[in-house]
Every structure is written in structure tokens, then in C-alpha cells.
CSV table of C-alpha atoms and ligand atoms in Angstrom, one decimal:
chain,number,residue,atom,x,y,z
L,101,MET,CA,178.0,76.2,45.9
L,102,GLU,CA,179.4,78.9,48.3
L,103,GLU,CA,181.4,77.7,51.3
L,104,PRO,CA,179.5,78.6,54.6
L,105,ARG,CA,181.4,81.4,56.3
L,106,SER,CA,183.0,80.1,59.4
L,107,GLN,CA,182.4,82.0,62.6
L,108,SER,CA,184.9,84.5,63.9
L,109,ILE,CA,187.6,83.3,66.3
L,110,GLY,CA,188.6,85.5,69.2
L,111,VAL,CA,192.3,86.0,70.6
L,112,VAL,CA,192.6,87.4,73.9
L,113,GLY,CA,196.1,88.8,75.0
L,114,LEU,CA,198.1,89.7,71.9
L,115,GLY,CA,201.7,89.3,73.2
L,116,THR,CA,204.1,86.8,72.0
L,117,VAL,CA,201.7,83.8,72.0
L,118,GLY,CA,198.5,85.6,71.1
L,119,GLY,CA,200.1,87.8,68.5
L,120,ALA,CA,201.6,84.7,66.7
L,121,LEU,CA,198.4,82.8,66.9
L,122,PHE,CA,196.4,85.8,65.5
L,123,GLU,CA,198.7,85.9,62.5
L,124,ALA,CA,198.6,82.2,62.0
L,125,LEU,CA,194.8,82.0,62.2
L,126,SER,CA,194.5,85.0,59.8
L,127,ARG,CA,196.9,83.3,57.3
L,128,ALA,CA,194.8,80.1,57.6
L,129,GLY,CA,191.8,82.2,56.4
L,130,HIS,CA,189.9,82.7,59.7
L,131,ASP,CA,188.2,85.8,60.5
L,132,VAL,CA,190.1,86.6,63.7
L,133,ILE,CA,189.2,89.3,66.4
L,134,GLY,CA,191.8,90.4,68.8
L,135,TYR,CA,191.3,91.9,72.2
L,136,ASP,CA,194.0,93.2,74.4
L,137,PRO,CA,193.1,96.1,76.7
L,138,TYR,CA,196.7,96.9,77.7
L,139,LEU,CA,197.6,97.2,73.9
L,140,LYS,CA,194.4,99.2,73.3
L,141,VAL,CA,193.2,96.6,70.9
L,142,GLY,CA,189.4,95.7,70.6
L,143,ALA,CA,187.0,95.5,73.5
L,144,PRO,CA,185.1,92.6,75.0
L,145,GLU,CA,182.0,93.5,72.7
L,146,SER,CA,184.3,93.0,69.7
L,147,LEU,CA,184.2,89.2,70.4
L,148,ILE,CA,180.3,89.0,70.2
L,149,GLY,CA,179.5,86.1,67.9
L,150,CYS,CA,182.8,84.2,68.3
L,151,SER,CA,182.3,80.5,68.6
L,152,LEU,CA,185.9,80.0,69.9
L,153,VAL,CA,188.1,82.2,72.0
L,154,PHE,CA,191.7,81.5,72.7
L,155,VAL,CA,193.0,83.0,75.9
L,156,CYS,CA,196.8,83.9,75.7
L,157,VAL,CA,197.2,86.1,78.8
L,158,PRO,CA,200.3,86.1,81.1
L,159,THR,CA,200.6,83.6,84.0
L,160,PRO,CA,203.6,85.0,86.0
L,161,SER,CA,205.1,83.4,89.1
L,162,GLY,CA,203.2,84.2,92.3
L,163,GLU,CA,204.9,84.7,95.7
L,164,GLU,CA,205.3,80.9,96.4
L,165,GLY,CA,206.3,80.1,92.8
L,166,GLN,CA,202.8,79.1,91.9
L,167,LEU,CA,201.5,80.3,88.4
L,168,ASP,CA,199.4,83.3,89.0
L,169,THR,CA,196.2,82.8,86.9
L,170,SER,CA,194.5,86.1,87.9
L,171,ALA,CA,194.8,87.5,84.4
L,172,VAL,CA,193.0,84.4,82.9
L,173,TRP,CA,190.0,84.8,85.4
L,174,LYS,CA,189.9,88.5,84.6
L,175,ALA,CA,189.9,87.8,80.8
L,176,VAL,CA,187.1,85.4,81.1
L,177,ARG,CA,185.1,87.7,83.5
L,178,ASP,CA,185.6,90.6,81.1
L,179,LEU,CA,184.2,88.6,78.2
L,180,GLU,CA,181.4,86.9,80.0
L,181,ALA,CA,178.7,89.4,79.1
L,182,SER,CA,179.7,89.3,75.4
L,183,LEU,CA,180.1,85.6,74.7
L,184,ASP,CA,177.2,83.3,73.9
L,185,ALA,CA,176.6,80.3,76.2
L,186,GLY,CA,178.4,77.3,74.8
L,187,THR,CA,181.4,79.4,73.3
L,188,VAL,CA,184.5,77.3,73.4
L,189,VAL,CA,187.2,79.0,75.4
L,190,ALA,CA,190.6,77.5,74.7
L,191,ILE,CA,193.2,78.3,77.4
L,192,LYS,CA,196.6,78.7,75.7
L,193,SER,CA,198.2,80.4,78.8
L,194,THR,CA,200.4,77.9,80.9
L,195,VAL,CA,198.4,77.2,83.9
L,196,PRO,CA,198.5,75.0,87.0
L,197,PRO,CA,196.9,71.5,86.8
L,198,GLY,CA,193.1,71.8,87.5
L,199,THR,CA,192.7,75.4,86.1
L,200,VAL,CA,190.3,74.4,83.3
L,201,ALA,CA,188.3,72.5,85.8
L,202,ALA,CA,188.1,75.5,88.1
L,203,LEU,CA,187.1,77.7,85.2
L,204,SER,CA,184.3,75.3,84.2
L,205,ARG,CA,183.0,75.5,87.8
L,206,ASP,CA,183.1,79.3,87.8
L,207,PHE,CA,181.8,79.9,84.3
L,208,PRO,CA,179.6,76.8,83.6
L,209,GLU,CA,178.0,78.6,80.5
L,210,PHE,CA,181.3,78.2,78.6
L,211,ASP,CA,182.9,75.0,77.1
L,212,PHE,CA,186.6,75.2,78.2
L,213,ALA,CA,189.6,73.4,76.7
L,214,SER,CA,193.3,73.3,77.6
L,215,VAL,CA,195.4,73.9,74.4
L,216,PRO,CA,198.9,74.6,75.8
L,217,GLU,CA,201.3,76.5,73.6
L,218,PHE,CA,204.9,75.2,72.8
L,219,LEU,CA,206.2,77.8,70.7
L,220,VAL,CA,209.8,79.2,70.9
L,221,GLY,CA,209.8,82.9,71.9
L,222,ALA,CA,212.7,83.7,69.4
L,223,ARG,CA,210.8,82.1,66.4
L,224,PRO,CA,207.1,82.4,67.5
L,225,LEU,CA,205.2,82.1,64.1
L,226,GLU,CA,207.4,79.4,62.7
L,227,THR,CA,207.3,77.3,65.8
L,228,LEU,CA,203.6,77.9,66.6
L,229,THR,CA,202.7,76.6,63.1
L,230,ARG,CA,205.2,73.6,63.2
L,231,PRO,CA,204.9,72.2,66.7
L,232,ASP,CA,206.0,68.6,67.4
L,233,ARG,CA,202.4,68.0,68.6
L,234,ILE,CA,199.2,69.8,69.5
L,235,LEU,CA,197.5,68.9,72.8
L,236,ILE,CA,193.7,69.4,73.1
L,237,GLY,CA,192.4,68.8,76.6
L,238,ALA,CA,188.8,69.4,76.0
L,239,SER,CA,185.8,69.1,78.4
L,240,THR,CA,183.5,68.0,75.7
L,241,HIS,CA,183.7,66.3,72.3
L,242,ARG,CA,182.2,69.3,70.8
L,243,ALA,CA,184.9,71.6,72.2
L,244,PHE,CA,187.6,69.2,71.0
L,245,GLU,CA,186.3,69.1,67.5
L,246,GLU,CA,185.9,72.9,67.3
L,247,VAL,CA,189.5,73.4,68.5
L,248,ARG,CA,190.9,70.5,66.3
L,249,ARG,CA,189.3,71.9,63.1
L,250,VAL,CA,190.9,75.3,63.7
L,251,MET,CA,194.4,73.9,64.8
L,252,VAL,CA,194.7,71.6,61.8
L,253,ALA,CA,194.5,74.7,59.5
L,254,VAL,CA,197.0,76.5,61.7
L,255,ALA,CA,199.5,73.6,62.0
L,256,PRO,CA,198.6,71.0,59.4
L,257,PHE,CA,201.6,68.8,59.9
L,258,ALA,CA,201.3,68.4,63.8
L,259,PRO,CA,199.9,65.2,65.3
L,260,ILE,CA,197.0,66.0,67.6
L,261,LEU,CA,196.6,64.4,70.9
L,262,SER,CA,193.2,64.3,72.7
L,263,LEU,CA,193.7,64.5,76.5
L,264,ARG,CA,191.7,65.3,79.5
L,265,PRO,CA,192.1,69.1,80.5
L,266,ILE,CA,194.2,68.3,83.6
L,267,GLU,CA,196.5,66.0,81.5
L,268,ALA,CA,197.2,68.7,78.9
L,269,GLU,CA,197.9,71.2,81.6
L,270,LEU,CA,200.3,68.7,83.3
L,271,ALA,CA,201.9,67.7,79.9
L,272,LYS,CA,202.8,71.3,79.2
L,273,LEU,CA,204.5,71.8,82.6
L,274,ALA,CA,206.1,68.3,82.4
L,275,SER,CA,207.6,69.1,79.1
L,276,ASN,CA,209.1,72.3,80.2
L,277,ALA,CA,210.4,70.7,83.3
L,278,ALA,CA,212.1,67.9,81.3
L,279,LEU,CA,213.7,70.6,79.1
L,280,ALA,CA,215.0,72.4,82.1
L,281,ALA,CA,216.4,69.1,83.4
L,282,LYS,CA,218.2,68.4,80.2
L,283,VAL,CA,219.7,71.9,80.2
L,284,SER,CA,220.8,71.3,83.8
L,285,ILE,CA,222.3,68.0,83.2
L,286,ALA,CA,224.3,69.4,80.3
L,287,ASN,CA,225.5,72.1,82.6
L,288,GLU,CA,226.7,69.7,85.3
L,289,LEU,CA,228.4,67.5,82.7
L,290,ALA,CA,230.2,70.6,81.2
L,291,LEU,CA,231.5,71.4,84.8
L,292,ILE,CA,232.7,67.8,85.2
L,293,CYS,CA,234.3,67.9,81.7
L,294,ASP,CA,236.0,71.2,82.6
L,295,SER,CA,237.4,69.8,85.7
L,296,PHE,CA,239.3,67.4,83.4
L,297,GLY,CA,240.5,70.1,81.2
L,298,VAL,CA,238.1,68.9,78.4
L,299,PRO,CA,235.8,71.5,76.8
L,300,TRP,CA,232.1,70.3,76.9
L,301,THR,CA,231.8,71.2,73.1
L,302,ALA,CA,234.1,68.3,72.4
L,303,VAL,CA,231.9,65.9,74.2
L,304,GLN,CA,228.5,67.3,73.5
L,305,PRO,CA,228.0,66.2,70.0
L,306,ALA,CA,228.9,62.5,71.0
L,307,VAL,CA,226.2,62.7,73.6
L,308,GLY,CA,223.6,64.3,71.4
L,309,MET,CA,224.0,61.8,68.7
L,310,ASP,CA,222.4,59.1,70.9
L,311,ARG,CA,218.9,59.1,69.8
L,312,ARG,CA,217.7,58.3,73.3
L,313,ILE,CA,219.2,61.6,74.4
L,314,GLY,CA,219.0,63.9,71.3
L,315,PRO,CA,221.1,67.1,70.5
L,316,GLU,CA,218.6,69.8,71.5
L,317,HIS,CA,219.0,71.6,74.8
L,318,LEU,CA,222.5,70.4,75.4
L,319,THR,CA,224.3,73.5,74.6
L,320,VAL,CA,225.9,75.3,77.5
L,321,THR,CA,225.6,79.1,77.0
L,322,GLU,CA,228.1,81.6,78.4
L,323,GLU,CA,225.5,82.6,81.0
L,324,ARG,CA,225.0,79.0,81.9
L,325,GLY,CA,221.7,77.2,82.9
L,326,PHE,CA,218.4,78.2,81.7
L,327,THR,CA,216.6,81.5,81.7
L,328,GLY,CA,213.9,83.3,79.8
L,329,GLY,CA,210.2,83.9,80.4
L,330,CYS,CA,209.1,80.1,80.6
L,331,LEU,CA,211.4,77.5,81.9
L,332,PRO,CA,212.2,79.0,85.4
L,333,LYS,CA,208.6,80.2,86.0
L,334,ASP,CA,207.0,77.0,84.7
L,335,LEU,CA,209.3,74.9,86.7
L,336,ASP,CA,208.6,76.9,89.8
L,337,GLY,CA,204.8,76.5,88.9
L,338,LEU,CA,205.1,72.7,88.7
L,339,ILE,CA,207.0,72.6,92.0
L,340,ALA,CA,204.4,74.6,93.7
L,341,ALA,CA,201.6,72.6,92.2
L,342,ALA,CA,203.3,69.4,93.3
L,343,ARG,CA,203.8,70.6,96.9
L,344,SER,CA,200.1,71.6,97.0
L,345,GLN,CA,199.4,67.8,96.7
L,346,GLY,CA,201.8,66.8,99.2
L,347,GLU,CA,204.6,65.9,96.7
L,348,ALA,CA,208.0,67.3,97.5
L,349,ALA,CA,209.3,67.3,93.9
L,350,THR,CA,212.8,66.8,95.1
L,351,MET,CA,214.4,66.5,91.8
L,352,LEU,CA,212.7,69.5,90.3
L,353,SER,CA,213.8,71.5,93.3
L,354,ALA,CA,217.3,70.4,92.9
L,355,ILE,CA,217.3,71.4,89.2
L,356,ARG,CA,216.0,74.8,90.3
L,357,ASP,CA,218.6,75.3,93.0
L,358,PHE,CA,221.4,74.0,90.7
L,359,ASN,CA,220.3,76.5,88.0
L,360,ASP,CA,220.7,79.3,90.4
L,361,VAL,CA,224.1,78.0,91.5
L,362,VAL,CA,225.6,77.4,88.1
L,363,ARG,CA,224.5,80.9,86.9
L,364,ALA,CA,225.8,82.7,89.9
L,365,ARG,CA,229.1,80.8,89.7
L,366,VAL,CA,229.8,82.0,86.2
L,367,SER,CA,228.6,85.5,86.7
L,368,LYS,CA,231.4,85.7,89.5
L,369,VAL,CA,234.1,84.6,87.0
G,276,LIG,N1,206.4,83.5,75.2
G,276,LIG,C1,206.6,82.1,75.0
G,276,LIG,O1,207.7,81.7,74.5
G,276,LIG,C2,205.6,81.3,75.5
G,276,LIG,C3,205.5,79.9,75.1
G,276,LIG,C4,204.6,79.0,75.5
G,276,LIG,C5,203.6,79.4,76.4
G,276,LIG,N2,203.7,80.7,76.9
G,276,LIG,C6,202.6,81.0,77.9
G,276,LIG,O2,201.6,81.8,77.1
G,276,LIG,C7,201.1,82.8,78.0
G,276,LIG,C8,201.3,84.2,77.4
G,276,LIG,O3,202.6,84.4,77.2
G,276,LIG,P1,203.2,85.5,76.3
G,276,LIG,O4,204.7,85.2,76.2
G,276,LIG,O5,202.4,85.7,75.1
G,276,LIG,O6,202.9,86.8,77.3
G,276,LIG,P2,203.1,88.4,76.8
G,276,LIG,O7,203.4,89.1,78.0
G,276,LIG,O8,204.0,88.5,75.6
G,276,LIG,O9,201.7,88.7,76.3
G,276,LIG,C9,200.5,88.7,77.1
G,276,LIG,C10,199.4,89.7,76.6
G,276,LIG,O10,198.3,89.5,77.3
G,276,LIG,C11,197.8,90.9,77.5
G,276,LIG,N3,196.9,90.8,78.7
G,276,LIG,C12,197.2,90.8,80.0
G,276,LIG,N4,196.1,90.7,80.7
G,276,LIG,C13,195.0,90.5,79.8
G,276,LIG,C14,193.6,90.5,80.0
G,276,LIG,N5,193.1,90.3,81.3
G,276,LIG,N6,192.9,90.5,79.0
G,276,LIG,C15,193.4,90.7,77.7
G,276,LIG,N7,194.7,90.8,77.5
G,276,LIG,C16,195.5,90.8,78.7
G,276,LIG,C17,199.0,91.8,77.7
G,276,LIG,O11,198.7,93.1,77.5
G,276,LIG,C18,200.0,91.2,76.7
G,276,LIG,O12,200.0,91.8,75.5
G,276,LIG,C19,201.8,82.6,79.5
G,276,LIG,O13,201.0,81.8,80.2
G,276,LIG,C20,203.0,81.9,79.0
G,276,LIG,O14,203.6,81.2,80.0
G,276,LIG,C21,204.6,81.6,76.5
């Protein structure tokens, strides 16, 4: 008997995350349709008939450090007329806690889920298809099942956690904050080792071999600290989100400040 043809999957925003996801979905045998107006790929109408759409648009830092979700809203608004009611819209962009809940209020016809991405920018396809875990923060069981079915084909070895949308949003930001903290502590330890005339590289492996600590993110680069498109902006985004709730996020702020100091200190050498 012939297998029923699965419905098309949309990918909106075809940069690092969307481009890798498009490729991984295609390799997993899905019929994938991309839309990225800035790359002149597709159109909102190309996504007519998609049962699931992944949103992978940028969320840069706003003026107060908050993650700016205007591209997310614009993407969903652009697609509104083309997607059927009940379409599952999975947000892969890194967003502030509460974003999926707010989208669900503004676009009640869609079934939203938070499916944060953890890929490494230098190895996008490899790391997107072999993540340590997949988080699915779905608003309904139907959305969870739809996303789960697709993600199992994309990353067959990854454990899947079912969370509430806000829990998945917080887990993404908390993970990047923890990684930033680890880089910072390694950088401070390197300064202390240095002050004793001991290179951090002589101490680092002994620290990283402790399984409670682990070897990743302990390397101190020539530029020091953390940089790139994700850790600084996501840390700022979490600090801003915490402050909006009246939480000072003192530790995270110290990590952010220390990162600026340690990077400036080295650039002066
Ligand atoms: N790059 C990473 O390593 C990484 C890892 C995990 C999560 N993320 C998160 O994923 C999101 C996307 O990151 P990225 O690195 O892929 O960004 P990117 O800048 O590489 O790509 C974003 C793409 O979205 C397109 N776009 C912008 N507005 C759009 C709209 N309204 N409709 C359709 N397309 C639109 C742009 O043209 C661009 O091609 C961000 O929230 C980021 O924080 C990134």
C-alpha cells in the first residue's frame, strides 16, 4: 500500500537556523517550502497547505537589551492569510518568556509551539541534527505530536522533552546563560592562574575532567570571554526579561559586566 504523502512543512527565515533546518527536513524526506523575503525566496502564498511552519527569523537585542521579536510578529502576520486555521506554528527563534502565549492571544487561529534551537553556528547542520535534547513547548497535544513526529526524523537520537511553552522559552535562555557563566568563570580562573605565573591551559584539563564540571566551554580564547551572535544577546535578553518581573539578575549582570571588562583588558595589551 502506498504511504500517505505527508503535508508540506514551511520554514520562514532561511539564515543559519532556517537554512540548516530546511536542509535537515529535506534530507529526512519532507516536502519543505522556504520563505524569506530578504533573500527573495518564496512568498507567503507558497506556504498554502502547510500543516506545520517553523519560524526562524532574527531576534536581535533591543535598546534595553530585551530580545526584539518584531520580525516574529511580522512573519506570522505576513503568513496569516495563507495558512489554514489550526496550522501549527513552531517558534525556533530565541524569544523572551511569554512570547508563544502572546502570539496565541494575537493569532488565536494558529496552534503555537516553542521549539528552541541549540545548534552551533560553526557546524549548523551537524549540530541541528545531533542536539543533546529537543524541547517542545506546545500549547496543545496535537501541536506537540505534529512537531515531535517531524523532529524525530530530523534528529533521531535526541531525547525529546515536553514542556509548557514558557518553560521551553526559559530553558533556551537559561542554557545560554549557563554557558556564558561557564566561559566567564574559566576566564576569571585564567586571570588568577596567570597572576601566579601558571598558564590556564595547564590547569584547565584537570578542572574539565571533573564530570560535574565537564570540559566544554572552559577554553579561554585570545580575545577572551564570549562573543558571537547568541550568548551576549541572549544573556541581555534574559536579564531584561528578569528585570521586567522585578528580578535584579545580579549574577547574570555581573557575568555580562565581567565579559566586557575581560575583553577590553586583553584588547589593550
Ligand atoms: N545562529 C545560531 O547559532 C543560532 C542558534 C540557536 C538559535 N538561534 C536563534 O535563531 C533565530 C535566527 O537566527 P539565525 O542565526 O538563523 O539568523 P540569521 O540572521 O542567520 O537568519 C535569519 C533570516 O530570517 C530572514 N528574515 C528576517 N525577517 C523575516 C521575516 N519577517 N520573514 C521571513 N524571513 C525573515 C532574514 O532574511 C534571514 O535570512 C534567532 O532568534 C537566533 O537567536 C541562532
